[in-house]
């Protein structure tokens, strides 16, 4: 197809509050020989967007294009013969018109050029909105619960913010493996939602003593693993709820980054502590393909079921609203931006 010379994208010109988010016109992205070109239909909204906007994750230049998760259709294939002849590339079966999900920075744009290794091929019958709503949270849930802590039947695990986009998929995946899931959330509406998605016990942290309830449920032993995307506000109490030889997976900074601490803190219970990222589990081409296949298999068989809270317009105001809603704590499930039809 003939590409336009200019496209629209969501960007920030400086760090700050939601007001710094703007829809701007930029040149069509530079296409590298090993890249696929994707016409974006939906973009996922994630806390990492707010981390970049607020300056929690440092930026080297502005304007900075927001977003690292999107879906759409392939409109251009790589031109590098080494890529086209690569067995890992060939296994993916890319062709013009393929529905894909993409984990690449600058994804809230009309078109993106992305390395083929960052593009997850989806089955032909996958709605693009489902692909965008599932990629990061779905692959994070699967990889963290296979590699950070390998959830097994009979494990008792704690998931903070269990009704969010990631919490929901972690809950669903853990239940599919036979675990007992304890979740924390803020409202009764969210608690009911979490129970419908597999949570065995839901603690309303604004009304209950989370530590006391977890210890009550586990007969004082604590849980085998904690998956904590809250960060600063819950980190200290996690050590009171983890059992001896338990695993604490710190995976987000919703309340702010975890402050520095002495490693000696881990010795009281021989706790394992990890701060992983999805992209270091889905890193090599074979790893990405493994998790692509796992994600879309679990979506097709119903193990994972994304819940879309709201679809926002591809405007400055729409993206600002989405980020405000995400950080307010009022949302359930996943937020997406509709970029194009």
Short mmCIF file of C-alpha atoms in Angstrom, two decimals:
data_model
loop_
_atom_site.label_atom_id
_atom_site.label_comp_id
_atom_site.label_asym_id
_atom_site.label_seq_id
_atom_site.Cartn_x
_atom_site.Cartn_y
_atom_site.Cartn_z
CA UNK A 1 0.00 0.00 0.00
CA UNK A 2 1.03 3.63 -0.38
CA UNK A 3 1.87 5.00 3.05
CA UNK A 4 0.85 8.52 4.08
CA UNK A 5 3.63 11.05 4.66
CA UNK A 6 2.17 12.11 8.02
CA UNK A 7 0.31 10.26 10.77
CA UNK A 8 -1.16 11.06 14.16
CA UNK A 9 0.25 9.73 17.43
CA UNK A 10 -0.09 10.31 21.16
CA UNK A 11 2.96 11.98 22.72
CA UNK A 12 4.31 14.06 25.57
CA UNK A 13 6.64 17.06 25.17
CA UNK A 14 7.62 17.01 28.86
CA UNK A 15 6.94 14.98 31.96
CA UNK A 16 4.06 15.88 34.22
CA UNK A 17 0.36 15.26 34.79
CA UNK A 18 -2.24 14.05 32.29
CA UNK A 19 -2.38 17.53 30.78
CA UNK A 20 0.98 16.94 29.02
CA UNK A 21 -0.57 14.22 26.83
CA UNK A 22 -1.23 15.45 23.29
CA UNK A 23 -2.26 14.03 19.93
CA UNK A 24 0.31 15.29 17.46
CA UNK A 25 1.14 14.92 13.78
CA UNK A 26 4.45 13.22 13.01
CA UNK A 27 6.23 11.91 9.92
CA UNK A 28 5.43 8.37 8.88
CA UNK A 29 7.74 6.11 10.92
CA UNK A 30 11.09 5.08 9.51
CA UNK A 31 10.87 1.49 8.30
CA UNK A 32 13.90 -0.67 9.05
CA UNK A 33 14.62 -3.74 6.86
CA UNK A 34 13.75 -6.12 9.74
CA UNK A 35 10.48 -4.35 10.62
CA UNK A 36 6.84 -5.06 10.00
CA UNK A 37 4.52 -2.14 9.33
CA UNK A 38 1.22 -2.32 11.18
CA UNK A 39 -1.94 -0.28 10.74
CA UNK A 40 -3.06 0.11 14.33
CA UNK A 41 -6.69 -0.45 15.28
CA UNK A 42 -6.53 -0.58 19.09
CA UNK A 43 -3.96 0.40 21.70
CA UNK A 44 -3.85 -0.84 25.27
CA UNK A 45 -3.61 1.57 28.21
CA UNK A 46 -1.08 0.55 30.86
CA UNK A 47 0.52 1.91 34.02
CA UNK A 48 3.84 2.07 32.18
CA UNK A 49 2.35 4.89 30.08
CA UNK A 50 1.92 6.90 33.29
CA UNK A 51 5.39 5.93 34.58
CA UNK A 52 6.95 7.48 31.47
CA UNK A 53 4.65 10.50 31.62
CA UNK A 54 5.49 11.16 35.28
CA UNK A 55 9.22 10.64 34.80
CA UNK A 56 9.43 7.51 36.99
CA UNK A 57 11.10 5.86 34.01
CA UNK A 58 13.65 8.34 32.57
CA UNK A 59 13.37 9.61 29.01
CA UNK A 60 16.21 10.74 26.77
CA UNK A 61 14.31 12.86 24.26
CA UNK A 62 11.03 14.60 23.52
CA UNK A 63 8.50 14.41 22.08
CA UNK A 64 8.12 10.90 23.46
CA UNK A 65 5.49 8.68 21.83
CA UNK A 66 3.23 7.01 24.38
CA UNK A 67 2.15 3.38 24.42
CA UNK A 68 3.78 -0.03 24.22
CA UNK A 69 0.84 -2.29 23.35
CA UNK A 70 -1.35 -2.30 20.28
CA UNK A 71 -3.08 -4.48 17.73
CA UNK A 72 -3.91 -4.16 14.08
CA UNK A 73 -3.12 -5.63 10.70
CA UNK A 74 0.15 -6.09 8.86
CA UNK A 75 0.47 -3.77 5.85
CA UNK A 76 4.18 -4.18 5.17
CA UNK A 77 6.65 -7.06 5.53
CA UNK A 78 10.42 -7.02 6.23
CA UNK A 79 12.73 -6.63 3.26
CA UNK A 80 15.89 -8.08 4.80
CA UNK A 81 16.58 -11.48 3.14
CA UNK A 82 18.21 -12.74 6.34
CA UNK A 83 14.94 -12.12 8.19
CA UNK A 84 12.75 -13.60 5.47
CA UNK A 85 14.88 -16.77 5.49
CA UNK A 86 15.04 -17.01 9.28
CA UNK A 87 13.23 -20.20 10.43
CA UNK A 88 11.81 -18.39 13.47
CA UNK A 89 10.36 -15.70 11.21
CA UNK A 90 8.92 -18.27 8.83
CA UNK A 91 7.19 -20.14 11.67
CA UNK A 92 5.06 -17.07 12.35
CA UNK A 93 3.43 -17.03 8.92
CA UNK A 94 3.19 -13.27 8.59
CA UNK A 95 1.43 -11.94 5.52
CA UNK A 96 -0.23 -8.67 4.60
CA UNK A 97 -3.57 -8.64 6.40
CA UNK A 98 -2.43 -10.79 9.37
CA UNK A 99 -3.94 -9.69 12.69
CA UNK A 100 -1.15 -9.07 15.19
CA UNK A 101 -0.52 -7.75 18.67
CA UNK A 102 2.57 -5.59 19.16
CA UNK A 103 4.74 -4.87 22.20
CA UNK A 104 6.73 -1.87 21.04
CA UNK A 105 7.14 1.72 22.26
CA UNK A 106 5.16 4.41 20.46
CA UNK A 107 2.20 2.12 19.87
CA UNK A 108 -0.54 4.73 20.31
CA UNK A 109 -0.24 5.84 16.69
CA UNK A 110 -2.08 5.30 13.40
CA UNK A 111 0.81 3.27 11.96
CA UNK A 112 3.85 1.74 13.63
CA UNK A 113 7.03 0.14 12.34
CA UNK A 114 8.14 -2.58 14.74
CA UNK A 115 10.83 -5.28 14.83
CA UNK A 116 9.33 -8.57 13.73
CA UNK A 117 10.52 -10.13 16.98
CA UNK A 118 8.15 -7.82 18.94
CA UNK A 119 5.08 -8.74 16.89
CA UNK A 120 2.79 -11.53 18.11
CA UNK A 121 0.83 -13.24 15.31
CA UNK A 122 -2.79 -13.93 16.24
CA UNK A 123 -5.17 -16.53 14.81
CA UNK A 124 -7.25 -15.20 11.92
CA UNK A 125 -10.46 -15.13 13.96
CA UNK A 126 -9.00 -12.98 16.77
CA UNK A 127 -10.77 -9.61 17.10
CA UNK A 128 -8.11 -6.85 17.19
CA UNK A 129 -9.71 -5.38 20.34
CA UNK A 130 -9.16 -8.70 22.14
CA UNK A 131 -5.54 -8.83 20.99
CA UNK A 132 -4.88 -5.31 22.31
CA UNK A 133 -6.69 -6.00 25.56
CA UNK A 134 -4.77 -9.22 26.22
CA UNK A 135 -1.17 -8.94 25.08
CA UNK A 136 0.79 -7.40 27.95
CA UNK A 137 -1.44 -8.59 30.79
CA UNK A 138 -1.89 -12.05 29.29
CA UNK A 139 1.77 -12.71 28.53
CA UNK A 140 2.77 -11.19 31.88
CA UNK A 141 0.36 -13.48 33.72
CA UNK A 142 1.54 -16.59 31.89
CA UNK A 143 5.28 -15.86 32.03
CA UNK A 144 5.34 -14.64 35.64
CA UNK A 145 3.29 -17.61 36.82
CA UNK A 146 5.47 -20.05 34.90
CA UNK A 147 8.90 -18.48 35.40
CA UNK A 148 8.94 -15.94 38.25
CA UNK A 149 6.98 -18.34 40.43
CA UNK A 150 5.74 -21.58 38.91
CA UNK A 151 2.21 -21.74 40.29
CA UNK A 152 1.16 -25.28 41.13
CA UNK A 153 -2.02 -27.05 42.21
CA UNK A 154 -2.67 -26.40 45.90
CA UNK A 155 -0.50 -23.28 46.15
CA UNK A 156 -2.00 -20.37 48.02
CA UNK A 157 -1.13 -17.11 46.31
CA UNK A 158 -1.92 -13.45 46.90
CA UNK A 159 -2.64 -11.07 44.02
CA UNK A 160 -2.83 -7.37 44.83
CA UNK A 161 -5.38 -5.33 42.82
CA UNK A 162 -6.99 -8.55 41.67
CA UNK A 163 -9.74 -6.79 39.67
CA UNK A 164 -7.41 -4.82 37.38
CA UNK A 165 -6.41 -5.88 33.90
CA UNK A 166 -3.37 -7.85 35.04
CA UNK A 167 -4.91 -9.03 38.31
CA UNK A 168 -7.88 -10.48 36.44
CA UNK A 169 -5.73 -12.51 34.07
CA UNK A 170 -3.39 -13.64 36.85
CA UNK A 171 -6.40 -14.80 38.82
CA UNK A 172 -7.81 -16.70 35.85
CA UNK A 173 -4.48 -18.32 35.01
CA UNK A 174 -3.67 -19.28 38.61
CA UNK A 175 -7.08 -20.91 39.00
CA UNK A 176 -6.51 -22.88 35.79
CA UNK A 177 -3.42 -24.31 37.50
CA UNK A 178 -5.33 -25.30 40.62
CA UNK A 179 -4.12 -22.60 43.01
CA UNK A 180 -6.07 -21.02 45.84
CA UNK A 181 -6.26 -17.30 45.06
CA UNK A 182 -6.48 -14.53 47.61
CA UNK A 183 -6.96 -11.09 46.12
CA UNK A 184 -7.04 -7.53 47.39
CA UNK A 185 -9.24 -4.80 45.96
CA UNK A 186 -10.97 -1.57 46.94
CA UNK A 187 -14.73 -2.01 46.47
CA UNK A 188 -17.43 -4.64 46.83
CA UNK A 189 -18.22 -4.34 43.12
CA UNK A 190 -14.61 -5.24 42.32
CA UNK A 191 -14.66 -8.05 44.87
CA UNK A 192 -17.73 -9.59 43.22
CA UNK A 193 -16.04 -9.27 39.83
CA UNK A 194 -12.87 -10.96 41.12
CA UNK A 195 -14.83 -13.86 42.58
CA UNK A 196 -16.56 -14.40 39.24
CA UNK A 197 -13.09 -14.64 37.69
CA UNK A 198 -11.86 -17.29 40.12
CA UNK A 199 -10.73 -15.58 43.32
CA UNK A 200 -11.41 -17.76 46.37
CA UNK A 201 -11.00 -14.97 48.93
CA UNK A 202 -11.15 -11.22 48.29
CA UNK A 203 -9.99 -8.72 50.89
CA UNK A 204 -11.33 -5.16 50.83
CA UNK A 205 -8.14 -3.42 51.89
CA UNK A 206 -9.94 -0.17 52.75
CA UNK A 207 -12.20 -1.96 55.23
CA UNK A 208 -10.18 -4.95 56.46
CA UNK A 209 -6.73 -5.64 57.87
CA UNK A 210 -5.13 -7.34 54.88
CA UNK A 211 -2.32 -8.95 56.86
CA UNK A 212 -4.64 -10.32 59.53
CA UNK A 213 -7.04 -11.77 56.94
CA UNK A 214 -4.27 -13.43 54.94
CA UNK A 215 -2.82 -15.01 58.06
CA UNK A 216 -6.30 -16.11 59.13
CA UNK A 217 -6.99 -17.74 55.76
CA UNK A 218 -3.59 -19.51 55.77
CA UNK A 219 -3.69 -20.58 59.44
CA UNK A 220 -0.80 -18.26 60.24
CA UNK A 221 1.56 -19.69 57.64
CA UNK A 222 1.26 -17.04 54.94
CA UNK A 223 1.08 -17.53 51.20
CA UNK A 224 3.42 -19.35 48.85
CA UNK A 225 3.72 -16.38 46.50
CA UNK A 226 2.68 -12.75 46.25
CA UNK A 227 2.23 -10.89 42.97
CA UNK A 228 2.39 -7.20 43.82
CA UNK A 229 1.84 -4.44 41.29
CA UNK A 230 1.12 -1.79 43.92
CA UNK A 231 4.72 -1.19 44.98
CA UNK A 232 5.59 1.20 47.80
CA UNK A 233 2.34 1.00 49.80
CA UNK A 234 2.18 -2.80 50.11
CA UNK A 235 5.83 -3.86 50.06
CA UNK A 236 6.44 -3.87 53.83
CA UNK A 237 3.27 -5.79 54.63
CA UNK A 238 4.12 -8.39 51.97
CA UNK A 239 6.90 -9.66 54.23
CA UNK A 240 4.37 -10.32 56.98
CA UNK A 241 2.10 -12.29 54.63
CA UNK A 242 4.69 -14.43 52.81
CA UNK A 243 5.47 -17.83 54.28
CA UNK A 244 8.90 -19.30 54.93
CA UNK A 245 10.68 -19.94 51.61
CA UNK A 246 7.95 -18.00 49.82
CA UNK A 247 8.37 -15.92 46.67
CA UNK A 248 7.58 -12.23 46.39
CA UNK A 249 7.15 -11.00 42.82
CA UNK A 250 7.25 -7.21 42.72
CA UNK A 251 5.86 -6.22 39.35
CA UNK A 252 4.68 -2.62 39.41
CA UNK A 253 4.78 0.85 40.91
CA UNK A 254 1.13 1.92 41.04
CA UNK A 255 1.65 3.64 44.43
CA UNK A 256 5.26 4.57 43.69
CA UNK A 257 8.53 2.64 43.43
CA UNK A 258 9.63 0.38 46.27
CA UNK A 259 12.24 2.29 48.32
CA UNK A 260 15.76 0.89 48.74
CA UNK A 261 16.11 -1.80 51.41
CA UNK A 262 18.79 -4.05 52.86
CA UNK A 263 19.00 -7.58 51.41
CA UNK A 264 19.21 -8.77 55.03
CA UNK A 265 15.43 -8.26 55.05
CA UNK A 266 15.04 -11.50 53.09
CA UNK A 267 16.74 -13.75 55.64
CA UNK A 268 13.99 -14.01 58.27
CA UNK A 269 11.96 -16.36 56.07
CA UNK A 270 14.44 -17.15 53.29
CA UNK A 271 12.23 -15.17 50.94
CA UNK A 272 12.89 -15.08 47.20
CA UNK A 273 12.35 -11.62 45.71
CA UNK A 274 12.04 -10.88 42.00
CA UNK A 275 11.39 -7.70 40.00
CA UNK A 276 10.87 -9.14 36.51
CA UNK A 277 9.65 -7.64 33.27
CA UNK A 278 7.60 -9.43 30.66
CA UNK A 279 10.03 -8.54 27.87
CA UNK A 280 12.88 -10.38 29.58
CA UNK A 281 10.81 -13.57 29.58
CA UNK A 282 9.53 -13.01 26.03
CA UNK A 283 12.89 -11.86 24.66
CA UNK A 284 14.27 -14.22 22.02
CA UNK A 285 12.25 -14.98 18.87
CA UNK A 286 11.51 -18.50 20.13
CA UNK A 287 10.37 -17.18 23.52
CA UNK A 288 8.07 -14.63 21.92
CA UNK A 289 6.55 -17.30 19.69
CA UNK A 290 6.09 -19.62 22.68
CA UNK A 291 4.19 -16.96 24.61
CA UNK A 292 2.22 -15.88 21.53
CA UNK A 293 1.02 -19.46 21.09
CA UNK A 294 0.33 -19.81 24.81
CA UNK A 295 -1.60 -16.53 24.97
CA UNK A 296 -3.88 -17.18 22.03
CA UNK A 297 -4.41 -20.82 23.05
CA UNK A 298 -5.57 -19.72 26.51
CA UNK A 299 -7.79 -17.04 24.97
CA UNK A 300 -9.39 -19.48 22.54
CA UNK A 301 -10.06 -22.16 25.17
CA UNK A 302 -11.47 -19.67 27.65
CA UNK A 303 -8.76 -19.92 30.30
CA UNK A 304 -8.08 -16.20 29.83
CA UNK A 305 -10.98 -13.81 29.28
CA UNK A 306 -10.13 -10.10 29.10
CA UNK A 307 -12.71 -7.73 30.49
CA UNK A 308 -12.75 -4.39 28.69
CA UNK A 309 -13.75 -1.61 31.05
CA UNK A 310 -14.04 1.11 28.42
CA UNK A 311 -13.03 2.04 24.89
CA UNK A 312 -11.63 5.58 24.63
CA UNK A 313 -11.32 7.80 21.55
CA UNK A 314 -7.99 8.48 19.86
CA UNK A 315 -7.83 12.10 20.98
CA UNK A 316 -5.79 14.09 23.47
CA UNK A 317 -8.80 14.23 25.76
CA UNK A 318 -9.60 10.56 25.34
CA UNK A 319 -6.11 9.36 26.27
CA UNK A 320 -5.90 11.77 29.20
CA UNK A 321 -9.21 10.46 30.49
CA UNK A 322 -8.01 6.87 30.12
CA UNK A 323 -4.85 7.54 32.14
CA UNK A 324 -6.81 9.38 34.83
CA UNK A 325 -9.33 6.54 35.06
CA UNK A 326 -6.57 3.92 35.21
CA UNK A 327 -4.72 5.63 38.08
CA UNK A 328 -7.91 6.52 39.98
CA UNK A 329 -8.46 2.93 41.05
CA UNK A 330 -12.06 2.92 39.84
CA UNK A 331 -11.61 0.75 36.76
CA UNK A 332 -12.21 -2.97 36.40
CA UNK A 333 -10.28 -4.92 33.78
CA UNK A 334 -8.65 -3.39 30.73
CA UNK A 335 -8.79 0.05 29.08
CA UNK A 336 -8.24 0.45 25.33
CA UNK A 337 -7.92 3.29 22.82
CA UNK A 338 -9.73 2.86 19.50
CA UNK A 339 -7.25 4.21 16.97
CA UNK A 340 -8.99 3.28 13.71
CA UNK A 341 -11.69 1.06 12.21
#
